[in-house]
Amino acid sequence: KDFDLTPNRVGVVLSSGEVTVKEGDLFAGWVGQMNGAKDVELAAGRIGVLRENGSLVVKDGTLWSSWTEQTGDVANFEMTNNRIGVVLT
């Protein structure tokens, strides 16, 4: 469904809606992040996921960091290492 890249991470939204990310070299394992997603964005140490229900969550740090709810009713979003831009429905 979707993917994004940074110099050290690859993030993918599978057709099932699962988000999985790998960090490091190509031999690194994939780490499941969440289900029910339609978009993923990566920026520096951030992972942002737009859920199918329109809510946006972001984590900053490791692949195992906690998610922080940002807002609901999101149509689209973009991220940088210190900004989040959102288009509401």
mmCIF file with all atom_site columns, C-alpha atoms in Angstrom:
data_model
loop_
_atom_site.group_PDB
_atom_site.id
_atom_site.type_symbol
_atom_site.label_atom_id
_atom_site.label_alt_id
_atom_site.label_comp_id
_atom_site.label_asym_id
_atom_site.label_entity_id
_atom_site.label_seq_id
_atom_site.pdbx_PDB_ins_code
_atom_site.Cartn_x
_atom_site.Cartn_y
_atom_site.Cartn_z
_atom_site.occupancy
_atom_site.B_iso_or_equiv
_atom_site.pdbx_formal_charge
_atom_site.auth_seq_id
_atom_site.auth_comp_id
_atom_site.auth_asym_id
_atom_site.auth_atom_id
_atom_site.pdbx_PDB_model_num
ATOM 1  C CA . LYS A 1 1  ? 0.000   0.000  0.000  1.00 0.00 ? 1  LYS A CA 1
ATOM 2  C CA . ASP A 1 2  ? 2.769   2.471  0.912  1.00 0.00 ? 2  ASP A CA 1
ATOM 3  C CA . PHE A 1 3  ? 6.448   2.778  1.807  1.00 0.00 ? 3  PHE A CA 1
ATOM 4  C CA . ASP A 1 4  ? 9.014   5.379  2.874  1.00 0.00 ? 4  ASP A CA 1
ATOM 5  C CA . LEU A 1 5  ? 12.807  5.527  3.185  1.00 0.00 ? 5  LEU A CA 1
ATOM 6  C CA . THR A 1 6  ? 15.436  7.333  5.233  1.00 0.00 ? 6  THR A CA 1
ATOM 7  C CA . PRO A 1 7  ? 19.195  6.732  5.060  1.00 0.00 ? 7  PRO A CA 1
ATOM 8  C CA . ASN A 1 8  ? 18.941  4.023  7.758  1.00 0.00 ? 8  ASN A CA 1
ATOM 9  C CA . ARG A 1 9  ? 15.264  2.904  7.776  1.00 0.00 ? 9  ARG A CA 1
ATOM 10 C CA . VAL A 1 10 ? 12.734  1.375  5.397  1.00 0.00 ? 10 VAL A CA 1
ATOM 11 C CA . GLY A 1 11 ? 9.054   1.429  6.351  1.00 0.00 ? 11 GLY A CA 1
ATOM 12 C CA . VAL A 1 12 ? 6.266   -0.447 4.558  1.00 0.00 ? 12 VAL A CA 1
ATOM 13 C CA . VAL A 1 13 ? 2.487   -0.642 4.849  1.00 0.00 ? 13 VAL A CA 1
ATOM 14 C CA . LEU A 1 14 ? 1.565   -4.146 3.695  1.00 0.00 ? 14 LEU A CA 1
ATOM 15 C CA . SER A 1 15 ? -1.687  -4.890 1.847  1.00 0.00 ? 15 SER A CA 1
ATOM 16 C CA . SER A 1 16 ? -3.021  -6.215 5.178  1.00 0.00 ? 16 SER A CA 1
ATOM 17 C CA . GLY A 1 17 ? -2.538  -2.752 6.756  1.00 0.00 ? 17 GLY A CA 1
ATOM 18 C CA . GLU A 1 18 ? 0.417   -3.857 8.897  1.00 0.00 ? 18 GLU A CA 1
ATOM 19 C CA . VAL A 1 19 ? 3.303   -1.387 9.240  1.00 0.00 ? 19 VAL A CA 1
ATOM 20 C CA . THR A 1 20 ? 6.749   -2.949 9.461  1.00 0.00 ? 20 THR A CA 1
ATOM 21 C CA . VAL A 1 21 ? 10.119  -1.160 9.591  1.00 0.00 ? 21 VAL A CA 1
ATOM 22 C CA . LYS A 1 22 ? 13.719  -2.284 9.291  1.00 0.00 ? 22 LYS A CA 1
ATOM 23 C CA . GLU A 1 23 ? 16.686  -0.274 10.529 1.00 0.00 ? 23 GLU A CA 1
ATOM 24 C CA . GLY A 1 24 ? 20.322  -0.658 9.535  1.00 0.00 ? 24 GLY A CA 1
ATOM 25 C CA . ASP A 1 25 ? 21.662  -2.810 6.736  1.00 0.00 ? 25 ASP A CA 1
ATOM 26 C CA . LEU A 1 26 ? 19.658  -4.925 4.305  1.00 0.00 ? 26 LEU A CA 1
ATOM 27 C CA . PHE A 1 27 ? 20.143  -8.014 6.484  1.00 0.00 ? 27 PHE A CA 1
ATOM 28 C CA . ALA A 1 28 ? 18.377  -6.424 9.481  1.00 0.00 ? 28 ALA A CA 1
ATOM 29 C CA . GLY A 1 29 ? 15.069  -7.974 10.473 1.00 0.00 ? 29 GLY A CA 1
ATOM 30 C CA . TRP A 1 30 ? 11.687  -6.352 9.992  1.00 0.00 ? 30 TRP A CA 1
ATOM 31 C CA . VAL A 1 31 ? 10.022  -5.054 13.173 1.00 0.00 ? 31 VAL A CA 1
ATOM 32 C CA . GLY A 1 32 ? 6.219   -4.949 13.206 1.00 0.00 ? 32 GLY A CA 1
ATOM 33 C CA . GLN A 1 33 ? 4.870   -1.584 14.332 1.00 0.00 ? 33 GLN A CA 1
ATOM 34 C CA . MET A 1 34 ? 1.057   -1.695 14.156 1.00 0.00 ? 34 MET A CA 1
ATOM 35 C CA . ASN A 1 35 ? -1.957  -2.832 12.152 1.00 0.00 ? 35 ASN A CA 1
ATOM 36 C CA . GLY A 1 36 ? -4.811  -0.872 10.599 1.00 0.00 ? 36 GLY A CA 1
ATOM 37 C CA . ALA A 1 37 ? -2.595  1.606  8.723  1.00 0.00 ? 37 ALA A CA 1
ATOM 38 C CA . LYS A 1 38 ? -2.934  3.266  5.339  1.00 0.00 ? 38 LYS A CA 1
ATOM 39 C CA . ASP A 1 39 ? 0.178   5.519  5.246  1.00 0.00 ? 39 ASP A CA 1
ATOM 40 C CA . VAL A 1 40 ? 3.646   5.589  6.807  1.00 0.00 ? 40 VAL A CA 1
ATOM 41 C CA . GLU A 1 41 ? 6.189   8.419  6.855  1.00 0.00 ? 41 GLU A CA 1
ATOM 42 C CA . LEU A 1 42 ? 9.765   8.272  8.165  1.00 0.00 ? 42 LEU A CA 1
ATOM 43 C CA . ALA A 1 43 ? 11.897  11.286 9.117  1.00 0.00 ? 43 ALA A CA 1
ATOM 44 C CA . ALA A 1 44 ? 15.183  11.015 11.040 1.00 0.00 ? 44 ALA A CA 1
ATOM 45 C CA . GLY A 1 45 ? 14.212  9.026  14.171 1.00 0.00 ? 45 GLY A CA 1
ATOM 46 C CA . ARG A 1 46 ? 10.460  9.479  13.698 1.00 0.00 ? 46 ARG A CA 1
ATOM 47 C CA . ILE A 1 47 ? 7.872   7.045  12.402 1.00 0.00 ? 47 ILE A CA 1
ATOM 48 C CA . GLY A 1 48 ? 4.434   8.437  11.596 1.00 0.00 ? 48 GLY A CA 1
ATOM 49 C CA . VAL A 1 49 ? 1.407   6.295  10.799 1.00 0.00 ? 49 VAL A CA 1
ATOM 50 C CA . LEU A 1 50 ? -1.950  7.403  9.448  1.00 0.00 ? 50 LEU A CA 1
ATOM 51 C CA . ARG A 1 51 ? -4.468  4.801  10.536 1.00 0.00 ? 51 ARG A CA 1
ATOM 52 C CA . GLU A 1 52 ? -7.388  3.665  8.407  1.00 0.00 ? 52 GLU A CA 1
ATOM 53 C CA . ASN A 1 53 ? -9.729  5.416  10.894 1.00 0.00 ? 53 ASN A CA 1
ATOM 54 C CA . GLY A 1 54 ? -8.052  8.798  10.146 1.00 0.00 ? 54 GLY A CA 1
ATOM 55 C CA . SER A 1 55 ? -6.051  9.127  13.367 1.00 0.00 ? 55 SER A CA 1
ATOM 56 C CA . LEU A 1 56 ? -2.352  10.013 13.274 1.00 0.00 ? 56 LEU A CA 1
ATOM 57 C CA . VAL A 1 57 ? 0.255   8.544  15.635 1.00 0.00 ? 57 VAL A CA 1
ATOM 58 C CA . VAL A 1 58 ? 3.990   9.293  15.773 1.00 0.00 ? 58 VAL A CA 1
ATOM 59 C CA . LYS A 1 59 ? 6.909   7.774  17.656 1.00 0.00 ? 59 LYS A CA 1
ATOM 60 C CA . ASP A 1 60 ? 10.366  9.300  18.042 1.00 0.00 ? 60 ASP A CA 1
ATOM 61 C CA . GLY A 1 61 ? 13.431  7.221  18.872 1.00 0.00 ? 61 GLY A CA 1
ATOM 62 C CA . THR A 1 62 ? 13.915  3.482  18.566 1.00 0.00 ? 62 THR A CA 1
ATOM 63 C CA . LEU A 1 63 ? 11.666  1.043  16.733 1.00 0.00 ? 63 LEU A CA 1
ATOM 64 C CA . TRP A 1 64 ? 10.300  0.047  20.165 1.00 0.00 ? 64 TRP A CA 1
ATOM 65 C CA . SER A 1 65 ? 9.467   3.575  21.410 1.00 0.00 ? 65 SER A CA 1
ATOM 66 C CA . SER A 1 66 ? 5.906   4.385  22.464 1.00 0.00 ? 66 SER A CA 1
ATOM 67 C CA . TRP A 1 67 ? 3.365   5.908  20.104 1.00 0.00 ? 67 TRP A CA 1
ATOM 68 C CA . THR A 1 68 ? 1.967   9.395  20.728 1.00 0.00 ? 68 THR A CA 1
ATOM 69 C CA . GLU A 1 69 ? -1.510  10.236 19.420 1.00 0.00 ? 69 GLU A CA 1
ATOM 70 C CA . GLN A 1 70 ? -1.409  13.454 17.384 1.00 0.00 ? 70 GLN A CA 1
ATOM 71 C CA . THR A 1 71 ? -4.909  14.128 16.029 1.00 0.00 ? 71 THR A CA 1
ATOM 72 C CA . GLY A 1 72 ? -7.883  12.600 14.251 1.00 0.00 ? 72 GLY A CA 1
ATOM 73 C CA . ASP A 1 73 ? -9.771  13.294 11.013 1.00 0.00 ? 73 ASP A CA 1
ATOM 74 C CA . VAL A 1 74 ? -6.522  13.307 8.993  1.00 0.00 ? 74 VAL A CA 1
ATOM 75 C CA . ALA A 1 75 ? -6.640  13.047 5.194  1.00 0.00 ? 75 ALA A CA 1
ATOM 76 C CA . ASN A 1 76 ? -2.872  13.309 4.616  1.00 0.00 ? 76 ASN A CA 1
ATOM 77 C CA . PHE A 1 77 ? 0.339   14.238 6.449  1.00 0.00 ? 77 PHE A CA 1
ATOM 78 C CA . GLU A 1 78 ? 4.054   14.909 6.006  1.00 0.00 ? 78 GLU A CA 1
ATOM 79 C CA . MET A 1 79 ? 6.864   14.926 8.576  1.00 0.00 ? 79 MET A CA 1
ATOM 80 C CA . THR A 1 80 ? 10.354  16.269 9.048  1.00 0.00 ? 80 THR A CA 1
ATOM 81 C CA . ASN A 1 81 ? 12.674  15.650 11.978 1.00 0.00 ? 81 ASN A CA 1
ATOM 82 C CA . ASN A 1 82 ? 11.010  18.506 13.919 1.00 0.00 ? 82 ASN A CA 1
ATOM 83 C CA . ARG A 1 83 ? 7.675   19.270 12.200 1.00 0.00 ? 83 ARG A CA 1
ATOM 84 C CA . ILE A 1 84 ? 4.414   17.482 11.387 1.00 0.00 ? 84 ILE A CA 1
ATOM 85 C CA . GLY A 1 85 ? 2.068   18.873 8.736  1.00 0.00 ? 85 GLY A CA 1
ATOM 86 C CA . VAL A 1 86 ? -1.513  17.600 8.587  1.00 0.00 ? 86 VAL A CA 1
ATOM 87 C CA . VAL A 1 87 ? -4.385  17.989 6.108  1.00 0.00 ? 87 VAL A CA 1
ATOM 88 C CA . LEU A 1 88 ? -7.668  17.463 7.942  1.00 0.00 ? 88 LEU A CA 1
ATOM 89 C CA . THR A 1 89 ? -10.785 15.986 6.342  1.00 0.00 ? 89 THR A CA 1
#
